[in-house]
Coordinates of N, CA and C and ligand atoms in Angstrom, one line a residue:
X1053 N 1.8 21.8 -17.1 CA 1.3 21.3 -15.8 C 1.7 22.3 -14.7
X1054 N 0.8 22.8 -14.0 CA 1.2 23.7 -12.8 C 1.0 22.9 -11.6
X1055 N 1.5 23.5 -10.5 CA 1.5 22.7 -9.2 C 0.3 23.1 -8.4
X1056 N -0.7 23.7 -9.0 CA -1.8 24.1 -8.2 C -2.6 22.9 -7.7
X1057 N -3.3 23.0 -6.6 CA -4.0 21.9 -6.1 C -4.8 22.4 -4.9
X1058 N -5.3 21.5 -4.1 CA -6.1 21.9 -3.0 C -6.1 20.9 -1.9
X1059 N -6.6 21.4 -0.7 CA -6.8 20.4 0.4 C -7.9 19.4 -0.1
X1060 N -8.0 18.3 0.5 CA -9.0 17.3 0.1 C -10.3 17.7 0.8
X1061 N -11.4 18.0 0.0 CA -12.6 18.4 0.6 C -13.3 17.3 1.4
X1062 N -14.2 17.7 2.3 CA -15.0 16.7 3.0 C -15.8 15.8 1.9
X1063 N -16.2 14.6 2.3 CA -16.8 13.7 1.4 C -18.0 14.3 0.7
X1064 N -18.0 14.2 -0.7 CA -19.1 14.7 -1.4 C -19.8 13.5 -2.0
X1065 N -21.1 13.6 -2.2 CA -21.9 12.5 -2.7 C -21.6 12.2 -4.2
X1066 N -21.3 11.0 -4.5 CA -21.1 10.6 -5.9 C -21.8 9.3 -6.1
X1067 N -22.2 9.1 -7.4 CA -22.8 7.8 -7.7 C -21.8 6.7 -7.8
X1068 N -20.6 7.1 -8.3 CA -19.6 6.0 -8.5 C -18.9 5.6 -7.2
X1069 N -18.6 4.3 -7.2 CA -17.8 3.8 -6.0 C -16.4 4.4 -6.1
X1070 N -15.9 4.7 -4.9 CA -14.5 5.1 -4.9 C -13.7 4.0 -4.2
X1071 N -12.7 3.5 -4.9 CA -12.0 2.3 -4.5 C -10.5 2.6 -4.3
X1072 N -10.0 2.2 -3.2 CA -8.6 2.2 -2.9 C -8.0 0.9 -3.2
X1073 N -6.9 0.9 -3.9 CA -6.2 -0.4 -4.2 C -4.8 -0.4 -3.5
X1074 N -4.7 -1.3 -2.5 CA -3.4 -1.2 -1.7 C -2.6 -2.5 -2.0
X1075 N -1.6 -2.4 -2.8 CA -0.8 -3.5 -3.2 C 0.4 -3.6 -2.2
X1076 N 1.0 -4.7 -2.1 CA 2.2 -4.9 -1.3 C 2.6 -6.3 -1.1
X1077 N 3.8 -6.5 -0.6 CA 4.2 -7.9 -0.3 C 3.4 -8.4 0.9
X1078 N 3.1 -7.5 1.8 CA 2.4 -7.9 3.1 C 3.1 -9.2 3.7
X1079 N 4.3 -9.1 4.0 CA 5.1 -10.2 4.4 C 5.7 -10.0 5.8
X1080 N 4.9 -9.9 6.9 CA 3.4 -10.0 6.9 C 2.8 -8.6 6.9
X1081 N 1.4 -8.7 6.8 CA 0.6 -7.4 7.0 C 0.8 -7.0 8.5
X1082 N 0.8 -5.7 8.7 CA 0.9 -5.2 10.1 C 0.1 -3.9 10.3
X1083 N 0.1 -3.4 11.5 CA -0.7 -2.3 11.8 C -0.3 -1.0 11.0
X1084 N 1.0 -0.9 10.6 CA 1.4 0.2 9.7 C 0.5 0.3 8.5
X1085 N 0.3 -0.9 7.9 CA -0.5 -1.0 6.7 C -2.0 -0.7 7.0
X1086 N -2.5 -1.4 8.1 CA -3.9 -1.3 8.4 C -4.3 0.1 8.8
X1087 N -3.5 0.7 9.6 CA -3.9 2.1 10.0 C -3.8 3.1 8.9
X1088 N -2.8 2.9 8.0 CA -2.7 3.8 6.8 C -3.9 3.7 5.9
X1089 N -4.3 2.4 5.7 CA -5.4 2.1 4.9 C -6.7 2.7 5.5
X1090 N -6.9 2.6 6.8 CA -8.0 3.2 7.4 C -8.1 4.7 7.3
X1091 N -6.9 5.3 7.5 CA -6.9 6.8 7.4 C -7.2 7.2 6.0
X1092 N -6.7 6.5 5.0 CA -6.9 6.8 3.6 C -8.4 6.6 3.3
X1093 N -9.0 5.6 3.8 CA -10.4 5.3 3.5 C -11.2 6.5 4.0
X1094 N -10.9 6.9 5.2 CA -11.7 8.0 5.9 C -11.4 9.3 5.1
X1095 N -10.2 9.7 4.9 CA -9.9 11.0 4.3 C -10.4 11.1 2.9
X1096 N -10.3 10.0 2.1 CA -10.7 10.0 0.7 C -12.2 9.5 0.5
X1097 N -12.8 9.2 1.6 CA -14.2 8.7 1.6 C -14.3 7.5 0.6
X1098 N -13.4 6.5 0.8 CA -13.4 5.4 -0.1 C -14.6 4.4 0.3
X1099 N -15.2 3.8 -0.7 CA -16.2 2.8 -0.3 C -15.6 1.5 0.0
X1100 N -14.4 1.3 -0.5 CA -13.7 0.0 -0.3 C -12.2 0.2 -0.4
X1101 N -11.5 -0.6 0.4 CA -10.0 -0.7 0.2 C -9.7 -2.2 -0.2
X1102 N -9.1 -2.4 -1.3 CA -8.8 -3.7 -1.7 C -7.3 -4.0 -1.5
X1103 N -7.0 -4.9 -0.6 CA -5.6 -5.3 -0.3 C -5.2 -6.4 -1.3
X1104 N -4.1 -6.2 -2.0 CA -3.7 -7.1 -3.0 C -2.2 -7.6 -2.7
X1105 N -2.1 -8.7 -2.0 CA -0.8 -9.3 -1.7 C -0.1 -9.7 -3.1
X1106 N 1.1 -9.4 -3.2 CA 1.8 -9.8 -4.5 C 2.0 -11.3 -4.5
X1107 N 2.2 -11.8 -5.7 CA 2.5 -13.3 -5.9 C 3.8 -13.7 -5.4
X1108 N 4.2 -14.9 -5.6 CA 5.5 -15.4 -5.2 C 6.6 -14.8 -6.1
X1109 N 7.6 -14.2 -5.4 CA 8.7 -13.6 -6.3 C 9.4 -14.7 -7.0
X1110 N 9.9 -14.5 -8.2 CA 10.6 -15.5 -9.0 C 11.7 -16.2 -8.2
X1111 N 12.5 -15.3 -7.5 CA 13.6 -15.9 -6.7 C 13.2 -15.8 -5.3
X1112 N 12.5 -16.8 -4.8 CA 11.9 -16.8 -3.5 C 13.0 -17.0 -2.5
X1113 N 13.1 -16.1 -1.5 CA 14.1 -16.2 -0.4 C 13.4 -16.8 0.8
X1114 N 14.2 -17.2 1.8 CA 13.6 -17.8 3.0 C 12.6 -17.0 3.7
X1115 N 12.9 -15.7 3.7 CA 12.0 -14.9 4.5 C 10.8 -14.3 3.8
X1116 N 10.5 -14.8 2.6 CA 9.2 -14.4 2.0 C 8.3 -15.6 2.1
X1117 N 7.2 -15.4 2.9 CA 6.2 -16.4 3.1 C 5.5 -16.7 1.8
X1118 N 5.0 -17.9 1.6 CA 4.2 -18.2 0.4 C 3.1 -17.2 0.2
X1119 N 2.8 -16.9 -1.1 CA 1.7 -16.0 -1.4 C 0.4 -16.4 -0.7
X1120 N 0.1 -17.8 -0.7 CA -1.1 -18.2 0.0 C -1.1 -17.9 1.5
X1121 N 0.1 -17.9 2.1 CA 0.2 -17.6 3.5 C 0.0 -16.1 3.8
X1122 N 0.6 -15.3 2.9 CA 0.5 -13.9 3.0 C -0.9 -13.4 2.8
X1123 N -1.6 -14.1 1.8 CA -3.0 -13.8 1.6 C -3.8 -14.2 2.8
X1124 N -3.5 -15.4 3.4 CA -4.3 -15.8 4.6 C -4.1 -14.8 5.7
X1125 N -2.9 -14.4 5.9 CA -2.7 -13.4 7.0 C -3.4 -12.1 6.8
X1126 N -3.4 -11.7 5.5 CA -4.2 -10.4 5.2 C -5.6 -10.6 5.5
X1127 N -6.2 -11.8 5.1 CA -7.6 -12.0 5.4 C -7.9 -12.0 6.9
X1128 N -7.0 -12.6 7.6 CA -7.2 -12.6 9.1 C -7.2 -11.2 9.6
X1129 N -6.3 -10.4 9.1 CA -6.1 -9.0 9.5 C -7.3 -8.1 9.2
X1130 N -8.0 -8.3 8.1 CA -9.0 -7.4 7.7 C -10.4 -7.9 8.2
X1131 N -10.5 -9.1 8.7 CA -11.8 -9.6 9.1 C -12.4 -8.7 10.1
X1132 N -13.7 -8.4 9.9 CA -14.5 -7.5 10.8 C -14.5 -6.1 10.3
X1133 N -13.7 -5.8 9.3 CA -13.8 -4.4 8.7 C -14.6 -4.5 7.4
X1134 N -15.8 -4.0 7.4 CA -16.6 -4.1 6.2 C -16.1 -3.4 5.0
X1135 N -15.2 -2.4 5.2 CA -14.7 -1.7 4.1 C -13.4 -2.3 3.4
X1136 N -12.9 -3.3 4.2 CA -11.6 -3.9 3.7 C -11.9 -5.2 3.1
X1137 N -11.2 -5.5 2.0 CA -11.3 -6.8 1.3 C -9.9 -7.2 0.8
X1138 N -9.6 -8.5 0.8 CA -8.3 -9.0 0.2 C -8.6 -9.7 -1.1
X1139 N -7.9 -9.4 -2.1 CA -8.0 -10.1 -3.4 C -6.8 -11.0 -3.6
X1140 N -7.1 -12.2 -4.2 CA -6.0 -13.1 -4.4 C -5.5 -13.1 -5.9
X1141 N -5.9 -12.0 -6.6 CA -5.7 -11.9 -8.0 C -4.2 -12.1 -8.4
X1142 N -3.3 -11.6 -7.6 CA -1.8 -11.8 -7.9 C -1.3 -13.1 -7.3
X1143 N -1.9 -13.5 -6.2 CA -1.4 -14.7 -5.5 C -1.7 -16.0 -6.3
X1144 N -2.8 -16.0 -7.1 CA -3.2 -17.2 -7.8 C -2.5 -17.3 -9.2
X1145 N -1.9 -16.2 -9.6 CA -1.4 -16.1 -10.9 C 0.0 -16.8 -11.0
X1146 N 0.1 -17.8 -11.9 CA 1.5 -18.4 -12.0 C 2.4 -17.4 -12.6
X1147 N 3.7 -17.5 -12.3 CA 4.7 -16.6 -12.8 C 4.6 -15.2 -12.2
X1148 N 5.2 -14.2 -12.9 CA 5.3 -12.9 -12.4 C 4.0 -12.2 -12.5
X1149 N 3.6 -11.3 -11.6 CA 2.5 -10.5 -11.8 C 2.9 -9.0 -11.8
X1150 N 2.4 -8.3 -12.7 CA 2.8 -6.9 -12.8 C 1.6 -6.0 -12.4
X1151 N 1.9 -4.9 -11.7 CA 0.9 -4.0 -11.2 C 0.0 -3.5 -12.4
X1152 N 0.6 -3.2 -13.6 CA -0.2 -2.7 -14.7 C -1.3 -3.7 -15.1
X1153 N -1.0 -5.0 -15.0 CA -2.0 -6.0 -15.4 C -3.1 -6.0 -14.3
X1154 N -2.6 -6.0 -13.1 CA -3.6 -6.0 -12.0 C -4.6 -4.8 -12.1
X1155 N -4.0 -3.6 -12.3 CA -4.8 -2.4 -12.4 C -5.8 -2.5 -13.6
X1156 N -5.3 -3.1 -14.7 CA -6.1 -3.2 -15.9 C -7.3 -4.1 -15.5
X1157 N -7.1 -5.2 -14.8 CA -8.1 -6.1 -14.5 C -9.1 -5.4 -13.5
X1158 N -8.6 -4.6 -12.6 CA -9.5 -3.9 -11.7 C -10.3 -2.8 -12.4
X1159 N -9.7 -2.1 -13.3 CA -10.5 -1.1 -14.0 C -11.6 -1.7 -14.8
X1160 N -11.3 -2.9 -15.4 CA -12.4 -3.6 -16.1 C -13.5 -4.1 -15.1
X1161 N -13.0 -4.7 -14.0 CA -14.0 -5.3 -13.1 C -14.9 -4.3 -12.4
X1162 N -14.3 -3.1 -12.0 CA -15.1 -2.2 -11.2 C -15.7 -1.1 -11.9
X1163 N -15.4 -0.9 -13.2 CA -16.0 0.1 -14.0 C -16.1 1.4 -13.3
X1164 N -15.0 1.9 -12.8 CA -15.0 3.2 -12.1 C -13.8 4.0 -12.5
X1165 N -14.0 5.3 -12.6 CA -12.8 6.1 -12.8 C -12.2 6.5 -11.5
X1166 N -13.0 6.2 -10.4 CA -12.5 6.6 -9.1 C -11.7 5.5 -8.4
X1167 N -10.6 5.1 -9.0 CA -9.7 4.1 -8.4 C -8.5 4.8 -8.0
X1168 N -8.1 4.6 -6.7 CA -6.9 5.2 -6.2 C -5.9 4.1 -5.9
X1169 N -4.7 4.1 -6.5 CA -3.7 3.2 -6.1 C -2.9 3.8 -4.9
X1170 N -3.0 3.1 -3.8 CA -2.4 3.6 -2.6 C -1.0 3.0 -2.3
X1171 N -0.1 3.9 -2.0 CA 1.2 3.4 -1.6 C 2.0 4.4 -0.8
X1172 N 2.9 3.9 0.0 CA 3.7 4.8 0.8 C 4.7 5.7 -0.1
X1173 N 5.2 6.7 0.5 CA 6.1 7.6 -0.2 C 7.3 6.8 -0.8
X1174 N 7.8 5.9 0.0 CA 9.0 5.1 -0.4 C 8.6 4.3 -1.7
X1175 N 7.5 3.7 -1.7 CA 7.1 2.8 -2.8 C 6.7 3.7 -4.0
X1176 N 6.1 4.9 -3.8 CA 5.8 5.8 -5.0 C 7.1 6.2 -5.7
X1177 N 8.1 6.5 -4.9 CA 9.4 6.9 -5.5 C 10.1 5.8 -6.2
X1178 N 9.7 4.6 -5.9 CA 10.3 3.4 -6.6 C 9.7 3.1 -7.9
X1179 N 8.5 3.7 -8.2 CA 7.7 3.3 -9.4 C 8.6 3.3 -10.7
X1180 N 9.5 4.3 -10.9 CA 10.3 4.2 -12.2 C 11.0 2.9 -12.4
X1181 N 11.2 2.1 -11.3 CA 11.9 0.8 -11.5 C 10.9 -0.3 -11.7
X1182 N 9.6 0.0 -11.7 CA 8.7 -1.1 -11.9 C 8.5 -1.4 -13.4
X1183 N 7.7 -2.4 -13.7 CA 7.4 -2.8 -15.1 C 6.5 -1.7 -15.7
X1184 N 6.8 -1.2 -16.9 CA 6.1 -0.2 -17.6 C 5.5 0.9 -16.7
X1185 N 6.5 1.6 -16.1 CA 6.0 2.7 -15.2 C 5.2 3.8 -15.8
X1186 N 5.5 4.2 -17.0 CA 4.7 5.3 -17.6 C 3.3 4.9 -17.9
X1187 N 3.2 3.7 -18.3 CA 1.8 3.1 -18.6 C 1.1 3.1 -17.2
X1188 N 1.7 2.6 -16.2 CA 1.1 2.4 -14.9 C 0.6 3.7 -14.4
X1189 N 1.4 4.8 -14.4 CA 1.0 6.1 -13.8 C -0.1 6.7 -14.7
X1190 N -0.3 6.3 -15.9 CA -1.4 6.9 -16.7 C -2.7 6.2 -16.5
X1191 N -2.7 5.1 -15.7 CA -3.9 4.3 -15.6 C -4.8 4.6 -14.5
X1192 N -4.3 5.3 -13.5 CA -5.1 5.4 -12.2 C -4.7 6.7 -11.5
X1193 N -5.6 7.0 -10.5 CA -5.2 8.1 -9.6 C -4.4 7.5 -8.5
X1194 N -3.7 8.3 -7.8 CA -2.8 7.8 -6.7 C -3.1 8.4 -5.4
X1195 N -2.9 7.7 -4.3 CA -2.9 8.2 -3.0 C -1.6 7.9 -2.4
X1196 N -0.8 8.9 -2.1 CA 0.6 8.7 -1.6 C 0.5 8.9 -0.1
X1197 N 0.9 7.9 0.7 CA 0.8 7.9 2.1 C 2.1 8.2 2.8
X1198 N 2.0 9.1 3.9 CA 3.2 9.3 4.7 C 3.7 8.0 5.3
X1199 N 4.9 8.0 5.6 CA 5.5 6.8 6.3 C 6.7 7.3 7.0
X1200 N 6.9 6.9 8.3 CA 8.1 7.4 9.0 C 9.3 6.9 8.3
X1201 N 10.3 7.8 8.2 CA 11.5 7.5 7.5 C 11.5 8.1 6.1
X1202 N 10.3 8.5 5.6 CA 10.2 9.1 4.2 C 9.6 10.5 4.4
X1203 N 10.0 11.4 3.5 CA 9.5 12.8 3.6 C 8.7 13.1 2.3
X1204 N 7.7 13.9 2.4 CA 7.0 14.3 1.2 C 7.9 15.2 0.4
X1205 N 8.8 15.9 1.0 CA 9.7 16.7 0.2 C 10.6 15.9 -0.7
X1206 N 10.7 14.6 -0.4 CA 11.5 13.7 -1.3 C 10.8 13.6 -2.7
X1207 N 9.5 13.9 -2.7 CA 8.7 13.7 -3.9 C 9.1 14.7 -5.0
X1208 N 10.0 15.7 -4.7 CA 10.4 16.6 -5.8 C 11.3 15.7 -6.8
X1209 N 11.7 14.6 -6.3 CA 12.5 13.7 -7.2 C 11.6 12.9 -8.2
X1210 N 10.3 12.9 -7.9 CA 9.5 12.0 -8.7 C 9.2 12.7 -10.1
X1211 N 9.4 11.9 -11.1 CA 9.2 12.4 -12.5 C 7.8 12.6 -12.8
X1212 N 6.9 12.2 -11.9 CA 5.4 12.2 -12.3 C 4.7 13.4 -11.6
X1213 N 5.4 14.1 -10.7 CA 4.7 15.2 -10.0 C 5.4 16.5 -10.2
X1214 N 4.7 17.6 -10.0 CA 5.3 18.9 -10.0 C 4.6 19.7 -8.9
X1215 N 4.9 19.4 -7.7 CA 4.2 20.1 -6.5 C 5.3 20.9 -5.8
X1216 N 4.8 22.2 -5.5 CA 5.8 23.1 -4.9 C 6.3 22.6 -3.6
X1217 N 7.6 22.9 -3.4 CA 8.3 22.5 -2.2 C 7.6 22.9 -0.9
X1218 N 7.1 24.1 -1.0 CA 6.4 24.7 0.2 C 5.2 23.8 0.7
X1219 N 4.5 23.3 -0.3 CA 3.4 22.5 0.0 C 3.9 21.1 0.6
X1220 N 4.9 20.6 0.0 CA 5.5 19.3 0.5 C 6.0 19.5 1.9
X1221 N 6.7 20.6 2.2 CA 7.2 20.8 3.5 C 6.1 21.0 4.5
X1222 N 5.0 21.7 4.0 CA 3.8 21.9 4.9 C 3.2 20.6 5.3
X1223 N 3.2 19.6 4.4 CA 2.7 18.3 4.8 C 3.7 17.6 5.8
X1224 N 5.0 17.7 5.5 CA 6.0 17.1 6.4 C 5.9 17.6 7.8
X1225 N 5.6 18.9 8.0 CA 5.6 19.4 9.4 C 4.2 19.3 10.0
X1226 N 3.2 18.7 9.2 CA 1.9 18.5 9.7 C 1.0 19.8 9.6
X1227 N 1.5 20.8 8.9 CA 0.6 22.0 8.7 C -0.6 21.7 7.9
X1228 N -0.4 20.7 7.0 CA -1.5 20.2 6.1 C -1.7 18.7 6.4
X1229 N -3.0 18.3 6.4 CA -3.2 16.9 6.5 C -3.2 16.2 5.2
X1230 N -3.5 16.9 4.1 CA -3.6 16.3 2.8 C -3.5 17.4 1.7
X1231 N -3.2 16.9 0.5 CA -3.1 17.9 -0.6 C -3.5 17.1 -1.9
X1232 N -4.4 17.7 -2.7 CA -4.8 17.0 -3.9 C -4.2 17.8 -5.1
X1233 N -3.7 17.2 -6.1 CA -3.2 17.9 -7.2 C -3.3 17.0 -8.5
X1234 N -2.8 17.5 -9.6 CA -2.9 16.8 -10.8 C -1.5 16.3 -11.1
X1235 N -1.4 15.0 -11.6 CA -0.1 14.5 -12.0 C 0.2 15.0 -13.4
X1236 N 1.4 14.7 -13.8 CA 1.8 15.1 -15.2 C 0.9 14.3 -16.2
X1237 N 0.4 13.2 -15.8 CA -0.5 12.3 -16.6 C -1.9 12.9 -16.7
X1238 N -2.2 13.9 -15.9 CA -3.5 14.5 -15.7 C -4.4 13.7 -14.8
X1239 N -3.9 12.5 -14.3 CA -4.6 11.8 -13.3 C -4.4 12.6 -12.0
X1240 N -5.3 12.2 -11.0 CA -5.2 12.9 -9.7 C -4.2 12.2 -8.7
X1241 N -3.5 13.0 -8.0 CA -2.7 12.5 -6.9 C -3.1 13.2 -5.6
X1242 N -3.3 12.3 -4.5 CA -3.6 12.9 -3.2 C -2.5 12.5 -2.3
X1243 N -1.9 13.5 -1.6 CA -0.9 13.2 -0.7 C -1.5 13.2 0.7
X1244 N -1.3 12.2 1.5 CA -2.1 12.1 2.7 C -1.1 11.9 3.9
X1245 N -1.3 12.6 5.0 CA -0.6 12.4 6.2 C -1.4 11.4 7.0
X1246 N -0.9 10.2 7.2 CA -1.6 9.1 7.9 C -0.9 9.0 9.3
X1247 N -1.6 8.2 10.2 CA -1.0 8.0 11.5 C 0.4 7.5 11.4
X1248 N 1.4 8.2 12.0 CA 2.8 7.7 11.8 C 3.1 6.5 12.7
X1249 N 3.2 5.3 12.1 CA 3.5 4.1 12.9 C 4.8 3.6 12.3
X1250 N 5.8 3.6 13.1 CA 7.1 3.1 12.6 C 7.2 1.6 12.7
X1251 N 6.5 1.0 11.8 CA 6.4 -0.5 11.8 C 6.8 -0.9 10.4
X1252 N 7.6 -1.9 10.2 CA 7.9 -2.5 8.9 C 7.9 -4.0 9.0
X1253 N 7.6 -4.6 7.9 CA 7.5 -6.1 7.8 C 9.0 -6.6 8.1
X1254 N 10.0 -5.9 7.6 CA 11.4 -6.3 7.8 C 11.6 -6.4 9.3
X1255 N 11.2 -5.3 10.0 CA 11.4 -5.3 11.4 C 10.7 -6.5 12.1
X1256 N 9.5 -6.8 11.7 CA 8.8 -7.8 12.3 C 9.5 -9.2 12.0
X1257 N 9.9 -9.4 10.8 CA 10.6 -10.7 10.5 C 11.8 -10.8 11.3
X1258 N 12.6 -9.7 11.5 CA 13.8 -9.7 12.2 C 13.5 -10.1 13.7
X1259 N 12.4 -9.6 14.2 CA 12.1 -9.9 15.6 C 11.7 -11.4 15.8
X1260 N 10.9 -11.9 14.8 CA 10.5 -13.3 14.9 C 11.7 -14.1 14.8
X1261 N 12.6 -13.8 13.9 CA 13.8 -14.6 13.7 C 14.7 -14.7 14.9
X1262 N 14.7 -13.6 15.7 CA 15.6 -13.6 16.9 C 14.8 -13.9 18.1
X1263 N 13.5 -14.4 17.9 CA 12.8 -14.9 19.1 C 12.2 -13.8 19.9
X1264 N 12.1 -12.5 19.4 CA 11.5 -11.4 20.2 C 10.0 -11.3 19.9
X1265 N 9.3 -10.6 20.8 CA 7.9 -10.5 20.7 C 7.5 -9.5 19.5
X1266 N 6.4 -9.8 18.9 CA 5.9 -8.9 17.8 C 4.5 -8.4 18.2
X1267 N 4.1 -8.7 19.5 CA 2.8 -8.3 20.0 C 2.6 -6.7 19.8
X1268 N 1.4 -6.4 19.5 CA 1.0 -5.0 19.3 C 1.6 -4.3 18.0
X1269 N 2.3 -5.1 17.2 CA 2.8 -4.6 15.9 C 1.9 -5.0 14.8
X1270 N 1.2 -6.1 15.1 CA 0.2 -6.6 14.1 C -0.9 -7.3 14.8
X1271 N -2.0 -7.6 14.1 CA -3.2 -8.2 14.8 C -2.8 -9.6 15.4
X1272 N -3.4 -9.9 16.6 CA -3.1 -11.1 17.3 C -3.3 -12.4 16.4
X1273 N -4.3 -12.4 15.6 CA -4.5 -13.5 14.8 C -3.4 -13.8 13.8
X1274 N -2.8 -12.7 13.3 CA -1.7 -12.8 12.4 C -0.5 -13.3 13.1
X1275 N -0.3 -12.8 14.3 CA 0.8 -13.3 15.2 C 0.7 -14.8 15.4
X1276 N -0.5 -15.3 15.7 CA -0.8 -16.7 16.0 C -0.5 -17.5 14.7
X1277 N -0.9 -16.9 13.6 CA -0.6 -17.6 12.3 C 0.9 -17.8 12.0
X1278 N 1.6 -16.7 12.3 CA 3.1 -16.8 12.1 C 3.7 -17.9 13.0
X1279 N 3.2 -17.9 14.3 CA 3.8 -18.9 15.2 C 3.4 -20.3 14.8
X1280 N 2.1 -20.5 14.5 CA 1.7 -21.9 14.2 C 2.3 -22.4 12.9
X1281 N 2.6 -21.5 12.0 CA 3.1 -21.9 10.7 C 4.7 -21.8 10.7
X1282 N 5.2 -21.4 11.8 CA 6.7 -21.3 12.0 C 7.3 -20.4 10.9
X1283 N 6.6 -19.3 10.6 CA 7.1 -18.4 9.6 C 8.3 -17.5 10.1
X1284 N 9.2 -17.2 9.3 CA 10.3 -16.3 9.6 C 11.2 -16.7 10.7
X1285 N 11.0 -18.0 11.1 CA 11.8 -18.4 12.3 C 13.2 -18.7 11.8
X1286 N 14.2 -18.5 12.7 CA 15.6 -18.8 12.4 C 15.7 -20.3 12.1
X1287 N 16.4 -20.7 11.0 CA 16.6 -22.1 10.8 C 18.0 -22.4 11.3
X1288 N 18.0 -23.4 12.3 CA 19.3 -23.8 12.8 C 20.3 -24.2 11.7
X1289 N 21.6 -23.8 11.8 CA 22.6 -24.0 10.8 C 22.6 -25.5 10.3
X1290 N 22.4 -26.4 11.2 CA 22.5 -27.8 10.8 C 21.3 -28.3 9.9
X1291 N 20.2 -27.5 9.9 CA 19.0 -27.9 9.1 C 19.0 -27.1 7.8
X1292 N 19.9 -26.2 7.5 CA 19.8 -25.4 6.3 C 20.2 -26.3 5.1
X1293 N 19.5 -26.1 4.0 CA 20.0 -26.8 2.8 C 20.4 -25.9 1.7
Ligands
ATP1383 P1 9.3 -4.7 4.0 O1 9.8 -4.1 5.3 O2 9.4 -6.2 3.9 O3 9.9 -3.9 2.8 P2 6.9 -3.1 4.3 O4 6.6 -3.0 5.8 O5 7.5 -1.9 3.7 O6 7.7 -4.4 4.0 P3 5.2 -3.7 2.1 O7 4.3 -4.9 2.0 O8 6.4 -3.7 1.2 O9 5.5 -3.5 3.6 O10 4.4 -2.4 1.9 C1 3.2 -2.2 1.1 C2 2.8 -0.8 1.1 O11 2.6 -0.3 2.4 C3 4.0 0.1 0.5 O12 3.4 1.1 -0.3 C4 4.6 0.8 1.8 O13 5.1 2.1 1.5 C5 3.3 0.9 2.7 N1 3.7 0.8 4.1 C6 4.4 -0.2 4.7 N2 4.5 0.1 6.0 C7 3.9 1.3 6.2 C8 3.8 2.2 7.4 N3 4.3 1.8 8.6 N4 3.1 3.3 7.2 C9 2.6 3.7 6.0 N5 2.8 2.9 4.9 C10 3.4 1.8 5.0

């Protein structure tokens, strides 16, 4: 495997649909997710971005909203964007859902080799801790998205990539917008600089819990959903069980 690669070329015509798969807890979905997905759609000329909220974690904690609620928020957030769709494939599945199973189902359903699993640098680096990571990385192409707080140069730690440090630092300083290369699995990886929005779901939940505003961090309809369903609100000590 060499580290050769290229900038991502302008959209070229292809018969096959190009699909981005954006998995996450989306607890809640926010503008960091939405803007990153929009940038990836544009830069990779994706025909569709599928948002896939994860199912209920086995040990559900107070600040993880129900899968059905996270799914509902994601639907509210993408409404009006013809390229974005939310799938409930993991939300409706009883028990644990694994990304390998979800990708297998999508590969079967969409009959395309042009599937890009989209995730932030932080999440990509975490893949070795996921279920069947080697199988997972051999199944699909990847789009690794910049995220404030993470650096492309951190990707030298990834066992799945071999990209020169100079290229990674070029991305970090904005000298390059994107870089396409081959993974060790021979699948394609595209590193993309997306609009840097320092927004996290953890930060949003913390704000809601302490009664602070979350306006302009996520779509208004998602904010209203959080308020009307009393999500992430601090539970007074006397009411805790
Ligand atoms: P939490 O703070 O609860 O960990 P999160 O904000 O990181 O949540 P997730 O649902 O865990 O959101 O993230 C789903 C995917 O979106 C991950 O691949 C993550 O790296 C990416 N992501 C999240 N926030 C951003 C952001 N601001 N910019 C770019 N990518 C992001």
